[in-house]
Short mmCIF file of C-alpha atoms and ligand atoms in Angstrom, two decimals:
data_model
loop_
_atom_site.label_atom_id
_atom_site.label_comp_id
_atom_site.label_asym_id
_atom_site.label_seq_id
_atom_site.Cartn_x
_atom_site.Cartn_y
_atom_site.Cartn_z
CA UNK J 1080 -51.30 -17.15 -116.34
CA UNK J 1081 -53.27 -17.02 -119.66
CA UNK J 1082 -52.11 -14.24 -121.76
CA UNK J 1083 -54.54 -14.93 -124.52
CA UNK J 1084 -57.08 -12.25 -123.81
CA UNK J 1085 -60.00 -10.62 -126.18
CA UNK J 1086 -59.03 -7.25 -127.61
CA UNK J 1087 -61.17 -4.40 -128.74
CA UNK J 1088 -61.15 -6.12 -132.02
CA UNK J 1089 -63.13 -9.04 -130.78
CA UNK J 1090 -66.20 -6.85 -129.52
CA UNK J 1091 -68.54 -4.77 -131.46
CA UNK J 1092 -68.20 -1.38 -129.85
CA UNK J 1093 -70.38 0.55 -132.55
CA UNK J 1094 -72.77 2.87 -130.86
CA UNK J 1095 -71.59 1.54 -127.47
CA UNK J 1096 -70.51 3.51 -124.21
CA UNK J 1097 -67.02 1.97 -123.75
CA UNK J 1098 -65.34 2.74 -120.34
CA UNK J 1099 -61.51 2.98 -121.39
CA UNK J 1100 -58.99 2.58 -118.39
CA UNK J 1101 -55.78 4.54 -119.46
CA UNK J 1102 -52.41 5.33 -117.93
CA UNK J 1103 -52.42 8.96 -117.99
CA UNK J 1104 -50.02 9.08 -114.88
CA UNK J 1105 -47.75 11.59 -116.55
CA UNK J 1106 -44.85 13.46 -114.83
CA UNK J 1107 -45.53 17.13 -114.16
CA UNK J 1108 -43.63 20.20 -113.50
CA UNK J 1109 -44.04 20.75 -109.43
CA UNK J 1110 -44.15 24.70 -109.92
CA UNK J 1111 -46.30 25.04 -112.88
CA UNK J 1112 -48.33 21.71 -113.22
CA UNK J 1113 -47.26 21.58 -116.96
CA UNK J 1114 -47.13 18.01 -118.10
CA UNK J 1115 -43.31 17.45 -118.78
CA UNK J 1116 -43.53 14.26 -120.73
CA UNK J 1117 -46.72 13.17 -122.75
CA UNK J 1118 -45.39 9.86 -124.01
CA UNK J 1119 -48.03 8.07 -122.09
CA UNK J 1120 -50.86 10.28 -123.46
CA UNK J 1121 -49.50 9.62 -127.27
CA UNK J 1122 -49.33 5.87 -126.24
CA UNK J 1123 -53.19 5.74 -125.72
CA UNK J 1124 -54.15 7.41 -128.97
CA UNK J 1125 -54.39 4.15 -131.36
CA UNK J 1126 -56.81 2.54 -128.73
CA UNK J 1127 -58.78 5.93 -128.36
CA UNK J 1128 -58.72 6.52 -132.10
CA UNK J 1129 -60.03 3.16 -132.92
CA UNK J 1130 -62.79 3.36 -130.72
CA UNK J 1131 -63.94 7.10 -131.80
CA UNK J 1132 -63.63 5.76 -135.50
CA UNK J 1133 -65.69 2.60 -134.81
CA UNK J 1134 -68.49 4.94 -133.45
CA UNK J 1135 -68.01 4.15 -129.57
CA UNK J 1136 -68.79 6.71 -126.87
CA UNK J 1137 -65.37 6.69 -125.14
CA UNK J 1138 -65.62 7.39 -121.41
CA UNK J 1139 -61.77 7.61 -120.40
CA UNK J 1140 -60.43 7.35 -116.97
CA UNK J 1141 -57.09 7.19 -115.40
CA UNK J 1142 -55.19 7.69 -111.94
CA UNK J 1143 -52.46 10.49 -111.52
CA UNK J 1144 -50.21 10.57 -108.62
CA UNK J 1145 -51.07 9.78 -105.16
CA UNK J 1146 -53.74 12.05 -103.94
CA UNK J 1147 -55.20 11.69 -100.62
CA UNK J 1148 -58.74 10.90 -100.99
CA UNK J 1149 -60.04 12.00 -97.84
CA UNK J 1150 -59.15 14.97 -95.66
CA UNK J 1151 -58.18 12.45 -92.67
CA UNK J 1152 -55.74 10.66 -94.98
CA UNK J 1153 -54.40 14.12 -96.17
CA UNK J 1154 -53.70 15.08 -92.53
CA UNK J 1155 -52.24 11.82 -91.22
CA UNK J 1156 -49.87 11.70 -94.35
CA UNK J 1157 -48.66 15.34 -93.98
CA UNK J 1158 -48.46 14.70 -90.22
CA UNK J 1159 -46.03 12.06 -91.00
CA UNK J 1160 -43.96 14.00 -93.11
CA UNK J 1161 -43.56 16.55 -90.21
CA UNK J 1162 -45.84 19.32 -91.54
CA UNK J 1163 -47.23 21.88 -89.01
CA UNK J 1164 -50.73 20.71 -88.08
CA UNK J 1165 -51.85 24.52 -88.23
CA UNK J 1166 -51.39 24.32 -92.18
CA UNK J 1167 -53.61 21.40 -92.41
CA UNK J 1168 -56.68 22.79 -93.28
CA UNK J 1169 -59.46 21.58 -95.75
CA UNK J 1170 -58.55 24.11 -98.02
CA UNK J 1171 -54.88 22.92 -98.30
CA UNK J 1172 -56.20 19.48 -98.96
CA UNK J 1173 -58.58 20.68 -101.86
CA UNK J 1174 -55.63 22.29 -103.26
CA UNK J 1175 -53.59 19.43 -103.04
CA UNK J 1176 -56.31 17.63 -105.10
CA UNK J 1177 -56.53 20.26 -107.51
CA UNK J 1178 -52.70 19.69 -108.42
CA UNK J 1179 -53.59 16.33 -109.34
CA UNK J 1180 -56.42 16.91 -111.65
CA UNK J 1181 -56.65 15.28 -114.89
CA UNK J 1182 -57.77 18.86 -116.33
CA UNK J 1183 -54.35 19.35 -118.06
CA UNK J 1184 -54.37 15.81 -119.57
CA UNK J 1185 -57.65 16.47 -121.07
CA UNK J 1186 -56.28 19.67 -122.61
CA UNK J 1187 -53.30 17.77 -124.19
CA UNK J 1188 -55.29 15.04 -125.24
CA UNK J 1189 -57.59 17.20 -127.16
CA UNK J 1190 -54.66 18.93 -128.93
CA UNK J 1191 -53.49 15.40 -129.79
CA UNK J 1192 -56.75 14.02 -131.26
CA UNK J 1193 -57.59 17.28 -132.66
CA UNK J 1194 -61.12 17.11 -131.14
CA UNK J 1195 -62.98 18.09 -128.06
CA UNK J 1196 -62.16 16.00 -124.80
CA UNK J 1197 -65.10 16.53 -122.36
CA UNK J 1198 -63.73 16.85 -118.81
CA UNK J 1199 -65.79 15.65 -115.84
CA UNK J 1200 -65.58 17.17 -112.64
CA UNK J 1201 -65.62 14.04 -110.67
CA UNK J 1202 -65.23 10.17 -111.15
CA UNK J 1203 -68.75 8.85 -110.55
CA UNK J 1204 -70.42 11.97 -109.12
CA UNK J 1205 -73.56 13.73 -110.48
CA UNK J 1206 -71.28 15.67 -113.25
CA UNK J 1207 -69.49 12.63 -114.60
CA UNK J 1208 -72.90 10.59 -114.57
CA UNK J 1209 -74.63 13.46 -116.28
CA UNK J 1210 -71.81 13.90 -119.03
CA UNK J 1211 -71.54 10.04 -119.64
CA UNK J 1212 -75.32 9.93 -120.13
CA UNK J 1213 -75.31 12.50 -122.59
CA UNK J 1214 -72.28 11.33 -124.44
CA UNK J 1215 -72.51 10.76 -128.05
CA UNK J 1216 -70.97 8.12 -130.33
CA UNK J 1217 -67.66 9.52 -131.65
CA UNK J 1218 -67.09 11.81 -128.54
CA UNK J 1219 -64.78 11.44 -125.47
CA UNK J 1220 -65.36 12.12 -122.08
CA UNK J 1221 -62.27 12.08 -119.43
CA UNK J 1222 -63.48 11.41 -115.76
CA UNK J 1223 -61.60 13.08 -112.91
CA UNK J 1224 -58.53 11.27 -111.29
CA UNK J 1225 -59.76 7.79 -109.97
CA UNK J 1226 -57.81 8.00 -107.03
CA UNK J 1227 -59.96 11.01 -105.92
CA UNK J 1228 -62.22 8.24 -104.91
CA UNK J 1229 -61.38 6.38 -101.76
CA UNK J 1230 -62.64 3.01 -103.08
CA UNK J 1231 -60.47 2.99 -105.95
CA UNK J 1232 -57.12 1.53 -104.45
CA UNK J 1233 -59.39 -0.55 -102.23
CA UNK J 1234 -61.12 -1.85 -105.13
CA UNK J 1235 -64.37 -1.14 -103.64
CA UNK J 1236 -67.32 -3.05 -105.49
CA UNK J 1237 -69.55 -0.15 -105.06
CA UNK J 1238 -67.17 2.15 -106.76
CA UNK J 1239 -66.60 -0.33 -109.73
CA UNK J 1240 -70.39 -0.81 -109.87
CA UNK J 1241 -70.84 2.93 -110.03
CA UNK J 1242 -68.26 3.22 -112.99
CA UNK J 1243 -69.39 0.26 -114.62
CA UNK J 1244 -72.94 1.64 -114.91
CA UNK J 1245 -72.01 4.43 -116.95
CA UNK J 1246 -70.88 1.83 -119.68
CA UNK J 1247 -71.42 -0.94 -121.72
CA UNK J 1248 -68.09 -2.40 -122.32
CA UNK J 1249 -64.67 -2.01 -120.41
CA UNK J 1250 -61.53 -1.45 -122.30
CA UNK J 1251 -58.04 -1.67 -120.28
CA UNK J 1252 -55.13 -0.14 -121.97
CA UNK J 1253 -53.42 0.74 -118.78
CA UNK J 1254 -50.48 -1.59 -119.02
CA UNK J 1255 -48.68 0.38 -116.12
CA UNK J 1256 -51.27 -0.17 -113.61
CA UNK J 1257 -52.28 -4.02 -114.32
CA UNK J 1258 -50.18 -5.32 -111.29
CA UNK J 1259 -52.66 -3.29 -109.24
CA UNK J 1260 -56.10 -4.71 -108.20
CA UNK J 1261 -57.94 -1.38 -107.96
CA UNK J 1262 -61.66 -0.53 -108.82
CA UNK J 1263 -60.81 0.86 -112.08
CA UNK J 1264 -58.07 -1.42 -113.12
CA UNK J 1265 -59.71 -4.97 -112.14
CA UNK J 1266 -62.87 -4.44 -110.02
CA UNK J 1267 -65.04 -2.94 -112.81
CA UNK J 1268 -64.44 -6.14 -115.24
CA UNK J 1269 -66.80 -7.94 -112.78
CA UNK J 1270 -69.68 -6.12 -114.22
CA UNK J 1271 -68.83 -5.45 -117.84
CA UNK J 1272 -67.54 -7.34 -120.58
CA UNK J 1273 -63.80 -6.70 -120.46
CA UNK J 1274 -61.29 -6.67 -123.19
CA UNK J 1275 -57.64 -5.04 -123.72
CA UNK J 1276 -56.76 -2.22 -125.82
CA UNK J 1277 -53.81 -2.35 -128.27
CA UNK J 1278 -51.16 -1.40 -125.82
CA UNK J 1279 -51.95 -4.25 -123.44
CA UNK J 1280 -52.48 -6.66 -126.58
CA UNK J 1281 -48.84 -5.82 -127.59
CA UNK J 1282 -47.62 -6.41 -124.07
CA UNK J 1283 -49.34 -9.70 -123.66
CA UNK J 1284 -48.38 -10.91 -127.38
CA UNK J 1285 -44.61 -10.06 -127.09
CA UNK J 1286 -43.64 -10.53 -123.50
CA UNK J 1287 -46.51 -13.13 -122.80
CA UNK J 1288 -45.37 -14.93 -126.01
CA UNK J 1289 -41.68 -14.85 -124.89
CA UNK J 1290 -42.54 -16.34 -121.48
CA UNK J 1291 -44.89 -18.87 -122.74
CA UNK J 1292 -43.54 -20.13 -125.88
CA UNK J 1293 -40.12 -18.38 -126.47
CA UNK J 1294 -38.05 -18.52 -129.71
CA UNK J 1295 -34.94 -20.02 -128.56
CA UNK J 1296 -32.30 -19.95 -127.28
CA UNK J 1297 -33.87 -17.54 -124.74
CA UNK J 1298 -31.27 -15.35 -123.04
CA UNK J 1299 -32.38 -13.09 -120.08
CA UNK J 1300 -30.23 -10.19 -119.08
CA UNK J 1301 -30.60 -9.08 -115.52
CA UNK J 1302 -29.09 -6.11 -114.12
CA UNK J 1303 -29.95 -2.88 -112.06
CA UNK J 1304 -29.40 -2.06 -108.48
CA UNK J 1305 -30.56 -4.71 -106.17
CA UNK J 1306 -30.98 -8.60 -106.12
CA UNK J 1307 -33.66 -8.24 -103.61
CA UNK J 1308 -35.94 -6.33 -106.10
CA UNK J 1309 -35.39 -8.98 -108.81
CA UNK J 1310 -35.59 -12.17 -106.82
CA UNK J 1311 -38.90 -13.03 -108.36
CA UNK J 1312 -37.50 -12.33 -111.72
CA UNK J 1313 -34.42 -14.25 -111.41
CA UNK J 1314 -36.35 -17.38 -109.96
CA UNK J 1315 -39.03 -17.35 -112.86
CA UNK J 1316 -36.41 -16.96 -115.67
CA UNK J 1317 -34.37 -19.67 -114.28
CA UNK J 1318 -37.23 -21.88 -115.20
CA UNK J 1319 -37.80 -20.70 -118.84
CA UNK J 1320 -34.37 -19.30 -120.03
CA UNK J 1321 -31.33 -20.96 -121.57
CA UNK J 1322 -28.80 -18.43 -120.60
CA UNK J 1323 -29.06 -15.78 -117.77
CA UNK J 1324 -26.65 -12.94 -117.86
CA UNK J 1325 -26.09 -10.82 -114.58
CA UNK J 1326 -24.87 -7.45 -114.45
CA UNK J 1327 -25.27 -4.23 -112.52
CA UNK J 1328 -25.27 -3.69 -108.88
CA UNK J 1329 -26.53 -7.09 -108.29
CA UNK J 1330 -23.38 -8.76 -109.46
CA UNK J 1331 -21.49 -8.03 -106.14
CA UNK J 1332 -23.78 -10.18 -103.94
CA UNK J 1333 -23.52 -13.09 -106.37
CA UNK J 1334 -19.77 -12.63 -106.44
CA UNK J 1335 -19.40 -12.34 -102.80
CA UNK J 1336 -21.33 -15.78 -102.53
CA UNK J 1337 -18.83 -17.11 -104.92
CA UNK J 1338 -16.10 -16.11 -102.51
CA UNK J 1339 -14.85 -13.08 -104.28
CA UNK J 1340 -14.05 -9.70 -102.75
CA UNK J 1341 -16.32 -6.83 -103.51
CA UNK J 1342 -14.76 -3.72 -101.68
CA UNK J 1343 -17.54 -1.11 -101.07
CA UNK J 1344 -19.74 -2.18 -104.03
CA UNK J 1345 -23.42 -2.45 -103.45
CA UNK J 1346 -23.76 -5.96 -101.40
CA UNK J 1347 -26.94 -7.38 -99.96
CA UNK J 1348 -25.51 -9.42 -97.18
CA UNK J 1349 -29.13 -10.87 -96.34
CA UNK J 1350 -29.18 -12.36 -99.90
CA UNK J 1351 -26.02 -14.30 -100.01
CA UNK J 1352 -27.78 -17.56 -99.44
CA UNK J 1353 -30.34 -16.93 -101.97
CA UNK J 1354 -27.73 -16.26 -104.76
CA UNK J 1355 -26.09 -19.44 -103.90
CA UNK J 1356 -29.51 -21.04 -104.39
CA UNK J 1357 -29.85 -19.69 -107.68
CA UNK J 1358 -26.30 -20.46 -108.78
CA UNK J 1359 -27.40 -24.28 -107.68
CA UNK J 1360 -30.90 -23.83 -109.51
CA UNK J 1361 -29.15 -22.95 -112.46
CA UNK J 1362 -26.58 -25.74 -112.55
CA UNK J 1363 -29.76 -28.30 -111.98
CA UNK J 1364 -31.65 -26.78 -114.74
CA UNK J 1365 -28.82 -26.62 -117.21
CA UNK J 1366 -29.17 -22.96 -117.47
CA UNK J 1367 -26.03 -20.92 -118.22
CA UNK J 1368 -25.43 -18.52 -115.63
CA UNK J 1369 -22.81 -15.76 -116.81
CA UNK J 1370 -21.32 -13.19 -114.43
CA UNK J 1371 -19.17 -10.52 -115.14
CA UNK J 1372 -15.20 -11.26 -115.45
CA UNK J 1373 -14.18 -7.72 -115.33
CA UNK J 1374 -15.56 -4.60 -113.59
CA UNK J 1375 -14.90 -0.84 -114.02
CA UNK J 1376 -14.61 0.59 -110.33
CA UNK J 1377 -14.38 3.84 -108.66
CA UNK J 1378 -13.17 5.18 -105.32
CA UNK J 1379 -16.60 6.87 -104.75
CA UNK J 1380 -20.01 6.99 -106.10
CA UNK J 1381 -19.72 10.06 -108.45
CA UNK J 1382 -19.91 11.34 -112.06
CA UNK J 1383 -16.48 12.45 -111.76
CA UNK J 1384 -14.87 9.34 -110.12
CA UNK J 1385 -12.13 7.96 -112.34
CA UNK J 1386 -12.94 4.39 -113.66
CA UNK J 1387 -10.38 1.60 -112.81
CA UNK J 1388 -10.52 -1.81 -114.61
CA UNK J 1389 -10.16 -4.81 -112.07
CA UNK J 1390 -11.16 -8.50 -112.14
CA UNK J 1391 -14.46 -8.61 -110.61
CA UNK J 1392 -13.62 -11.53 -108.03
CA UNK J 1393 -10.87 -9.30 -106.76
CA UNK J 1394 -12.17 -5.91 -106.27
CA UNK J 1395 -9.98 -3.78 -103.90
CA UNK J 1396 -11.24 -2.97 -100.25
CA UNK J 1397 -11.87 0.75 -101.14
CA UNK J 1398 -13.19 0.52 -104.51
CA UNK J 1399 -16.63 -0.04 -105.53
CA UNK J 1400 -18.00 -1.76 -108.86
CA UNK J 1401 -20.00 0.65 -111.12
CA UNK J 1402 -20.03 -0.98 -114.62
CA UNK J 1403 -19.11 -4.28 -116.38
CA UNK J 1404 -15.52 -4.15 -118.27
CA UNK J 1405 -14.54 -4.76 -121.82
CA UNK J 1406 -14.07 -8.68 -121.38
CA UNK J 1407 -17.35 -9.04 -119.95
CA UNK J 1408 -18.94 -6.82 -122.66
CA UNK J 1409 -17.27 -9.17 -125.40
CA UNK J 1410 -18.89 -12.19 -123.39
CA UNK J 1411 -22.33 -10.94 -123.29
CA UNK J 1412 -22.43 -9.56 -126.91
CA UNK J 1413 -21.56 -13.15 -127.92
CA UNK J 1414 -24.05 -14.64 -126.06
CA UNK J 1415 -26.90 -12.83 -127.37
CA UNK J 1416 -25.58 -13.00 -131.00
CA UNK J 1417 -27.17 -16.02 -131.88
CA UNK J 1418 -30.24 -15.72 -129.57
CA UNK J 1419 -33.94 -16.47 -130.42
CA UNK J 1420 -35.29 -14.17 -127.81
CA UNK J 1421 -33.58 -11.66 -125.30
CA UNK J 1422 -35.46 -10.32 -122.36
CA UNK J 1423 -33.52 -7.45 -120.79
CA UNK J 1424 -34.48 -6.16 -117.38
CA UNK J 1425 -31.97 -3.76 -115.33
CA UNK J 1426 -29.00 -1.82 -116.61
CA UNK J 1427 -25.47 -2.98 -116.49
CA UNK J 1428 -23.97 -0.51 -114.58
CA UNK J 1429 -24.35 3.26 -113.08
CA UNK J 1430 -25.62 4.30 -116.78
CA UNK J 1431 -26.39 7.76 -115.44
CA UNK J 1432 -22.70 8.64 -115.10
CA UNK J 1433 -21.35 8.79 -118.84
CA UNK J 1434 -18.01 7.20 -117.45
CA UNK J 1435 -20.00 3.85 -116.43
CA UNK J 1436 -22.58 3.68 -119.25
CA UNK J 1437 -20.52 1.60 -121.64
CA UNK J 1438 -21.62 -1.56 -120.30
CA UNK J 1439 -25.23 -0.69 -120.75
CA UNK J 1440 -24.70 1.04 -124.21
CA UNK J 1441 -22.89 -2.05 -125.50
CA UNK J 1442 -25.40 -4.50 -124.25
CA UNK J 1443 -28.21 -2.14 -125.97
CA UNK J 1444 -26.04 -2.21 -129.20
CA UNK J 1445 -25.81 -5.92 -129.03
CA UNK J 1446 -29.65 -6.05 -128.99
CA UNK J 1447 -29.87 -3.63 -131.57
CA UNK J 1448 -27.65 -5.66 -133.92
CA UNK J 1449 -29.08 -9.23 -133.18
CA UNK J 1450 -31.92 -10.82 -135.28
CA UNK J 1451 -33.57 -12.02 -132.08
CA UNK J 1452 -36.87 -10.76 -130.72
CA UNK J 1453 -35.81 -8.18 -128.02
CA UNK J 1454 -37.58 -7.08 -125.31
CA UNK J 1455 -36.89 -4.50 -122.77
CA UNK J 1456 -38.73 -4.31 -119.39
CA UNK J 1457 -38.20 -2.06 -116.36
CA UNK J 1458 -38.50 1.63 -115.90
CA UNK J 1459 -34.88 2.32 -115.81
CA UNK J 1460 -33.92 -0.13 -118.48
CA UNK J 1461 -36.45 1.57 -120.81
CA UNK J 1462 -35.08 4.89 -119.99
CA UNK J 1463 -31.61 3.80 -120.43
CA UNK J 1464 -32.22 2.27 -123.96
CA UNK J 1465 -34.19 5.45 -124.96
CA UNK J 1466 -31.34 7.78 -123.61
CA UNK J 1467 -28.75 5.87 -125.62
CA UNK J 1468 -30.82 6.04 -128.74
CA UNK J 1469 -31.52 2.41 -129.28
CA UNK J 1470 -35.29 2.49 -128.66
CA UNK J 1471 -36.34 2.26 -132.11
CA UNK J 1472 -34.31 -0.92 -132.54
CA UNK J 1473 -35.92 -3.10 -130.09
CA UNK J 1474 -38.78 -5.36 -130.83
CA UNK J 1475 -40.53 -4.19 -127.62
CA UNK J 1476 -40.05 -1.76 -124.93
CA UNK J 1477 -42.75 -2.46 -122.14
CA UNK J 1478 -44.52 0.71 -121.05
CA UNK J 1479 -44.93 -0.57 -117.51
CA UNK J 1480 -42.18 -0.30 -114.84
CA UNK J 1481 -43.34 -2.26 -111.93
CA UNK J 1482 -45.98 -4.16 -113.98
CA UNK J 1483 -43.47 -5.49 -116.20
CA UNK J 1484 -41.34 -6.89 -113.36
CA UNK J 1485 -44.40 -8.60 -112.04
CA UNK J 1486 -45.13 -9.96 -115.44
CA UNK J 1487 -41.40 -11.25 -115.61
CA UNK J 1488 -42.06 -12.82 -112.19
CA UNK J 1489 -44.69 -15.05 -113.84
CA UNK J 1490 -47.22 -13.28 -111.57
CA UNK J 1491 -50.74 -13.10 -112.02
CA UNK J 1492 -51.66 -9.64 -112.98
CA UNK J 1493 -54.94 -8.65 -111.70
CA UNK J 1494 -55.80 -6.09 -114.48
CA UNK J 1495 -55.08 -8.77 -117.12
CA UNK J 1496 -56.59 -11.67 -115.11
CA UNK J 1497 -59.95 -9.87 -115.21
CA UNK J 1498 -60.21 -9.82 -119.12
CA UNK J 1499 -61.92 -12.03 -121.27
CA UNK J 1500 -60.06 -15.20 -122.45
CA UNK J 1501 -60.02 -15.37 -126.34
P1 ADP G 2896 -35.24 -1.29 -113.73
O1 ADP G 2896 -35.90 0.09 -113.20
O2 ADP G 2896 -35.09 -1.16 -115.47
O3 ADP G 2896 -35.97 -2.56 -113.34
P2 ADP G 2896 -33.47 -0.99 -111.57
O4 ADP G 2896 -34.42 -0.16 -110.87
O5 ADP G 2896 -33.46 -2.53 -110.90
O6 ADP G 2896 -34.05 -1.15 -113.05
O7 ADP G 2896 -32.04 -0.41 -111.31
C1 ADP G 2896 -31.48 0.56 -112.13
C2 ADP G 2896 -30.62 1.39 -111.48
O8 ADP G 2896 -29.34 0.55 -110.99
C3 ADP G 2896 -29.78 2.49 -112.07
O9 ADP G 2896 -30.15 3.64 -111.39
C4 ADP G 2896 -28.26 2.16 -111.92
O10 ADP G 2896 -27.63 3.33 -111.76
C5 ADP G 2896 -28.30 1.17 -111.02
N1 ADP G 2896 -26.95 0.43 -110.90
C6 ADP G 2896 -26.63 -0.35 -112.10
N2 ADP G 2896 -25.39 -0.74 -111.84
C7 ADP G 2896 -25.02 -0.38 -110.57
C8 ADP G 2896 -24.00 -0.64 -109.61
N3 ADP G 2896 -22.95 -1.19 -110.11
N4 ADP G 2896 -23.93 0.09 -108.26
C9 ADP G 2896 -24.92 0.91 -107.99
N5 ADP G 2896 -26.04 0.97 -108.77
C10 ADP G 2896 -26.14 0.25 -109.92
MG1 MG G 2897 -35.95 1.02 -111.26
#
């Protein structure tokens, strides 16, 4: 995968109409529709501001949530959910769409930019087309939720063509959506010169750099809930890293594979062989693979459960592993101390419960204290680092959950592959 892609700095956008794919998939209050966290909107500001300052006319677009683009799909989905068919009217469908309108985003964006954001009533319909045609340099138009078009998630070339026809350049800055080959994230690049915005540029530079040409030693810290969701990451990083540190719920499948007892800990029996394979691969490749030596366990999965310290290889039958213990913390802190690069994905324990957050906190602190390039990928890991107050001390926190995982898996990301090479 080539991470060296052209950016907005490599094209002349002056006086041009620019189609800008953003990630405005913001969390909203279910009852009121109010945006509960505008981080993603704020993250898009540097690229938007740059384009406007350069005299571009910006046609921004994004998806929001998972609307049903057709009445039929609405009925099917709601029926599957067990809803009463009598309530599944056209009106109910339209109401469900209205709840996922980007209008509140336009309002917030306008407040943040301190200028008008023109809102289109559709994506490529008559309103969007008229407003895009009339758009002047220095103005910004926001199209409606791209997933209101059924062709979006199917990457329909007809939809991509219509979107492209409104603009002269395509800029992608929606890192959170680059792992999806949709019309607005990848398809449209077939019809316009396509470059990245500043958000994607930084992701490619820092994370791409760490994978392609890392400052060594490269230490990867992998945790989180399940081995099964991280197999691709472990496998890919075993080819690249010097040391791999395991923590979190996936620990116990490894421990079981080694012949330890794991009690009622999270265990994925189907993946025991895979863990053995990965440990063999580590040996073959000369990669140091570190597993927890001590564990904080509990009688039940609960915030009030009393933490008990045990050896990881010998967890009692009626106890489950919830966090790494102090010996492991010392071991892991030592392993990142002299690293050149640290890539971290997945919390070390059930950090949502304060009694089991110490392992994750200690690792976050170790990353904050090292001189290494530190990269955090994964939705929960990013949330944990922010919650524990270390966000400012990391080199880079990836803005994409699923996208950063696929990045670490070494997979080709359609929304990146479609951009022009440098
Ligand atoms: P990310 O989103 O960063 O990729 P994951 O989604 O893989 O991370 O995992 C995050 C979740 O893993 C957290 O909700 C955390 O509570 C859970 N977790 C960590 N350690 C354990 C454990 N020992 N047992 C059960 N769940 C755990
Ligand atoms: Mg997660």
